[in-house]
Amino acid sequence: MVDSQDSPNHLSDERAAVFRMLRRRQFIKRAAAGATICALGGYYAIAGHDDRSGQRRPDGRLRLPPHQRVISAIKPMGGEEGDPDPRHFTLKIHGEVDNPMEIDFKTLSEMPATEQTCDVHCVTGWTLFDSVWTGVAISHLAKLAKVRSRAHYLVFEAAQGYTTNVRLADALQPNALIAYKFQHEAIPREHGTPVRGLMPDFYFYKSAKWLTGLYFTARDMPGYWERLGYHNHADPWKEERYA
Ligand SMILES: Nc1nc2c(c(=O)[nH]1)N[C@H]1C(S)=C(S)[C@@H](COP(=O)(O)O)O[C@H]1N2
Ligand SMILES: [Mo]
């Protein structure tokens, strides 16, 4: 299952980015010890001068999570692509549900949609503010599929065996979507067309591209990157990057 994900390019690109991040962190630590960057105020210095960085979210947390820097356009981070044709798309909803379902693209796009502007945060250190996503709330699909009370986790299943796991309570938040549009257009191929998961309040590896299934489960099942050492929960404000 993991093998097809293990192509040298995919792993080396992602790992290279992680190493760059770690080197940057080391540099900042050293610089801070030398009191050069200190004066500029902690991570604001690396965040650049985006005015939104210091804003507060409705929940009181700073808009820019610690040690993230703002970029101006989403970056393709790789992965093994799935079939981009919406006519071939089905979303399988299974596991701890009383009403298992297979939903095609047309059905999904006719469901009540959420359009939201939100921020996304990559574990390698970039944050994109104010990206616009359209999709169906996972909570809506969970209701349709009659998720059982014993389900406590959700595994997003994607092309070529990619998986990522989240707590059900996190997946039922109103901003957790099954998304089919990015910036008002079909999601670009490298960003997961036709459909991807979107968990905006968690590092972006929780947002599975080229989505194929939602698997509800009583027991947690660490996903692809989680098994390779990325943090199981991935809260950017707690800097849950690596386990
Ligand atoms: N199917 C699939 N989804 C995936 C991945 C992947 O390799 N395969 N990579 C994850 C990681 S590590 C990140 S950082 C984000 C990157 O999304 P982007 O390429 O749209 O920026 O997608 C996540 N979703
Ligand atoms: Mo990533």
Coordinates of C-alpha atoms and ligand atoms in Angstrom, one line a residue:
M1 CA 0.0 0.0 0.0
V2 CA 2.8 2.4 1.0
D3 CA 5.1 1.1 -1.8
S4 CA 3.6 3.2 -4.6
Q5 CA 4.0 6.3 -2.5
D6 CA 7.7 5.5 -1.9
S7 CA 8.9 6.8 -5.3
P8 CA 12.3 8.5 -4.7
N9 CA 11.0 11.9 -6.0
H10 CA 8.1 12.1 -3.6
L11 CA 10.1 11.2 -0.6
S12 CA 13.2 13.2 -1.4
D13 CA 11.2 16.4 -2.2
E14 CA 9.3 16.2 1.0
R15 CA 12.3 15.3 3.1
A16 CA 14.4 18.0 1.5
A17 CA 11.8 20.5 2.5
V18 CA 11.8 19.2 6.1
F19 CA 15.5 19.4 6.3
R20 CA 15.5 22.9 5.0
M21 CA 12.9 23.7 7.7
L22 CA 15.1 22.2 10.4
R23 CA 18.2 24.1 9.1
R24 CA 16.2 27.3 9.1
R25 CA 15.1 26.6 12.7
Q26 CA 18.7 26.0 13.8
F27 CA 19.8 29.2 12.1
I28 CA 17.1 31.2 13.9
K29 CA 18.0 29.7 17.2
R30 CA 21.6 30.6 16.7
A31 CA 20.7 34.1 15.5
A32 CA 18.3 34.6 18.4
A33 CA 21.1 33.5 20.8
G34 CA 23.2 36.2 19.2
A35 CA 20.3 38.7 19.8
T36 CA 20.1 39.7 16.1
I37 CA 16.6 38.5 15.3
C38 CA 15.4 38.8 18.9
A39 CA 14.8 42.5 18.6
L40 CA 12.4 42.0 15.7
G41 CA 10.2 39.9 17.9
G42 CA 10.4 36.1 17.7
Y43 CA 8.8 34.5 14.7
Y44 CA 7.5 37.8 13.2
A45 CA 10.9 38.2 11.9
I46 CA 10.8 35.1 9.7
A47 CA 7.1 35.6 8.9
G48 CA 7.9 38.6 6.7
H49 CA 5.7 41.7 6.8
D50 CA 2.3 40.4 6.0
D51 CA -0.1 42.5 8.1
R52 CA -2.4 39.5 8.6
S53 CA 0.3 37.6 10.6
G54 CA -0.4 39.3 13.9
Q55 CA -4.2 39.2 13.6
R56 CA -6.2 37.1 16.1
R57 CA -8.6 34.4 15.1
P58 CA -12.1 34.3 16.5
D59 CA -10.8 31.7 19.0
G60 CA -8.1 34.1 20.2
R61 CA -5.1 32.3 18.7
L62 CA -2.7 34.3 16.5
R63 CA -3.6 33.9 12.8
L64 CA -0.1 32.8 11.9
P65 CA 0.9 29.7 13.8
P66 CA 4.4 29.6 15.4
H67 CA 7.4 29.4 13.1
Q68 CA 5.4 29.6 9.9
R69 CA 6.1 32.0 7.1
V70 CA 3.6 33.5 4.7
I71 CA 3.7 32.7 1.0
S72 CA 1.5 34.2 -1.6
A73 CA 0.4 31.2 -3.7
I74 CA -0.2 27.6 -2.8
K75 CA 2.8 25.3 -3.5
P76 CA 2.4 21.8 -5.0
M77 CA 4.0 19.4 -2.6
G78 CA 3.9 16.3 -4.7
G79 CA 2.4 12.9 -4.1
E80 CA 1.2 10.1 -6.4
E81 CA -1.7 11.6 -8.5
G82 CA -5.1 9.9 -8.9
D83 CA -7.5 9.9 -11.8
P84 CA -8.4 13.6 -12.5
D85 CA -11.6 12.8 -14.4
P86 CA -14.6 13.7 -12.3
R87 CA -16.7 11.2 -14.3
H88 CA -14.6 8.4 -12.9
F89 CA -14.8 9.8 -9.3
T90 CA -16.5 7.9 -6.5
L91 CA -16.2 8.6 -2.8
K92 CA -16.7 5.5 -0.8
I93 CA -18.0 6.1 2.7
H94 CA -17.6 3.1 4.9
G95 CA -16.4 1.6 8.2
E96 CA -18.5 2.3 11.3
V97 CA -21.5 3.6 9.5
D98 CA -25.1 2.2 9.3
N99 CA -25.6 3.5 5.8
P100 CA -22.4 2.9 3.6
M101 CA -22.5 5.0 0.5
E102 CA -20.7 5.6 -2.8
I103 CA -21.1 9.1 -4.0
D104 CA -20.2 10.3 -7.6
F105 CA -19.0 13.7 -8.5
K106 CA -22.4 15.0 -9.7
T107 CA -24.1 14.0 -6.5
L108 CA -21.4 15.5 -4.4
S109 CA -21.5 18.8 -6.3
E110 CA -25.3 19.0 -5.9
M111 CA -25.2 18.6 -2.1
P112 CA -25.4 21.7 0.1
A113 CA -22.0 23.4 -0.4
T114 CA -19.9 25.5 1.9
E115 CA -17.7 28.2 0.4
Q116 CA -15.1 29.3 2.9
T117 CA -12.0 31.5 3.0
C118 CA -9.4 30.0 5.3
D119 CA -5.7 29.7 5.9
V120 CA -3.7 26.5 5.2
H121 CA -0.4 25.6 7.0
C122 CA 2.2 23.2 5.6
V123 CA 4.4 21.3 8.1
T124 CA 7.4 22.4 6.1
G125 CA 6.8 25.9 7.2
W126 CA 4.6 27.8 4.8
T127 CA 1.2 29.3 5.4
L128 CA -1.2 30.5 2.7
F129 CA -3.7 33.1 4.0
D130 CA -7.2 33.6 2.6
S131 CA -7.5 30.6 0.2
V132 CA -11.1 30.0 -1.0
W133 CA -12.4 26.4 -0.9
T134 CA -15.8 25.0 -1.9
G135 CA -17.1 21.7 -0.8
V136 CA -19.4 19.7 1.4
A137 CA -19.0 19.6 5.1
I138 CA -17.8 16.3 6.4
S139 CA -20.4 16.6 9.1
H140 CA -23.1 16.6 6.4
L141 CA -21.7 13.3 4.9
A142 CA -21.4 11.8 8.3
K143 CA -25.1 12.4 9.0
L144 CA -26.1 10.9 5.6
A145 CA -24.0 7.8 6.2
K146 CA -25.3 7.5 9.8
V147 CA -21.9 7.3 11.5
R148 CA -22.1 5.1 14.5
S149 CA -21.5 6.4 18.0
R150 CA -18.5 4.0 18.4
A151 CA -16.6 5.8 15.6
H152 CA -14.0 8.1 17.0
Y153 CA -11.6 8.6 14.1
L154 CA -11.8 9.3 10.4
V155 CA -9.3 8.0 7.8
F156 CA -9.1 9.9 4.5
E157 CA -8.3 7.4 1.8
A158 CA -6.7 8.6 -1.4
A159 CA -5.2 7.5 -4.7
Q160 CA -2.2 5.1 -4.6
G161 CA -2.8 4.2 -1.0
Y162 CA -2.2 7.6 0.6
T163 CA -4.1 7.9 3.9
T164 CA -4.3 10.3 6.7
N165 CA -6.2 10.0 10.0
V166 CA -8.0 12.6 12.1
R167 CA -10.1 12.6 15.2
L168 CA -13.8 12.5 14.4
A169 CA -14.5 15.5 16.6
D170 CA -12.0 17.5 14.5
A171 CA -13.5 16.2 11.2
L172 CA -16.9 17.3 12.3
Q173 CA -15.9 21.0 12.7
P174 CA -17.8 23.2 10.2
N175 CA -14.6 24.1 8.3
A176 CA -13.6 20.5 7.6
L177 CA -14.7 19.9 4.0
I178 CA -14.7 17.5 1.1
A179 CA -13.6 20.1 -1.4
Y180 CA -14.0 20.2 -5.1
K181 CA -13.1 23.9 -5.8
F182 CA -10.1 26.0 -5.0
Q183 CA -10.1 29.8 -5.6
H184 CA -13.6 29.3 -7.3
E185 CA -12.2 26.9 -9.9
A186 CA -11.8 23.1 -10.2
I187 CA -8.9 22.1 -8.0
P188 CA -5.7 22.0 -10.1
R189 CA -4.4 18.6 -10.9
E190 CA -1.3 18.8 -8.7
H191 CA -3.5 19.9 -5.8
G192 CA -5.8 16.9 -5.9
T193 CA -8.5 17.3 -8.5
P194 CA -11.3 16.4 -8.6
V195 CA -11.8 16.1 -4.9
R196 CA -9.6 16.5 -1.8
G197 CA -10.1 16.6 2.0
L198 CA -9.6 19.9 3.7
M199 CA -8.7 20.2 7.4
P200 CA -7.6 23.8 7.5
D201 CA -6.8 23.9 11.2
F202 CA -4.2 21.1 10.9
Y203 CA -0.9 20.8 9.0
F204 CA -1.7 20.2 5.3
Y205 CA -0.7 16.6 5.3
K206 CA -4.1 16.0 6.9
S207 CA -5.7 17.3 3.7
A208 CA -5.7 14.3 1.4
K209 CA -5.5 15.1 -2.3
W210 CA -7.2 12.8 -5.0
L211 CA -9.6 11.6 -2.3
T212 CA -11.3 8.2 -2.8
G213 CA -12.8 7.3 0.5
L214 CA -13.8 8.2 4.1
Y215 CA -13.3 5.4 6.5
F216 CA -14.9 5.8 10.0
T217 CA -13.3 3.8 12.7
A218 CA -13.5 3.1 16.4
R219 CA -9.7 2.8 16.7
D220 CA -7.1 5.2 15.4
M221 CA -5.2 4.2 12.3
P222 CA -2.1 6.3 11.7
G223 CA -1.8 7.3 8.0
Y224 CA 1.0 7.5 5.5
W225 CA 3.1 10.4 6.9
E226 CA 2.0 9.7 10.4
R227 CA 3.6 6.2 10.2
L228 CA 6.8 7.9 8.8
G229 CA 7.1 10.1 11.9
Y230 CA 4.9 13.1 11.4
H231 CA 2.7 14.0 14.3
N232 CA -0.5 12.1 14.7
H233 CA -2.6 15.1 15.5
A234 CA -0.8 18.0 13.6
D235 CA -2.1 21.1 15.4
P236 CA 0.0 24.0 14.0
W237 CA -0.5 26.2 17.0
K238 CA 1.0 23.5 19.2
E239 CA 3.7 22.9 16.6
E240 CA 2.8 19.2 16.4
R241 CA 5.1 18.6 13.5
Y242 CA 7.0 15.4 14.2
A243 CA 6.2 12.8 16.8
Ligands
LIG1 N1 -3.1 11.8 -1.9 C1 -2.2 12.5 -1.3 N2 -2.6 13.6 -0.6 C2 -1.7 14.4 0.0 C3 -0.3 14.1 -0.1 C4 0.1 13.0 -0.9 O1 1.3 12.6 -1.0 N3 -0.9 12.2 -1.5 N4 0.6 14.9 0.5 C5 0.2 15.6 1.7 C6 1.1 16.6 2.1 S1 2.5 16.1 2.9 C7 0.9 18.0 1.9 S2 2.0 19.1 2.5 C8 -0.2 18.5 1.1 C9 0.2 19.3 0.0 O2 -0.8 19.8 -0.7 P1 -0.5 20.7 -2.0 O3 0.4 20.0 -2.9 O4 -1.9 21.1 -2.5 O5 0.2 21.9 -1.4 O6 -1.0 17.4 0.6 C10 -1.2 16.3 1.4 N5 -2.1 15.4 0.8
MO2 MO 3.8 17.9 3.5

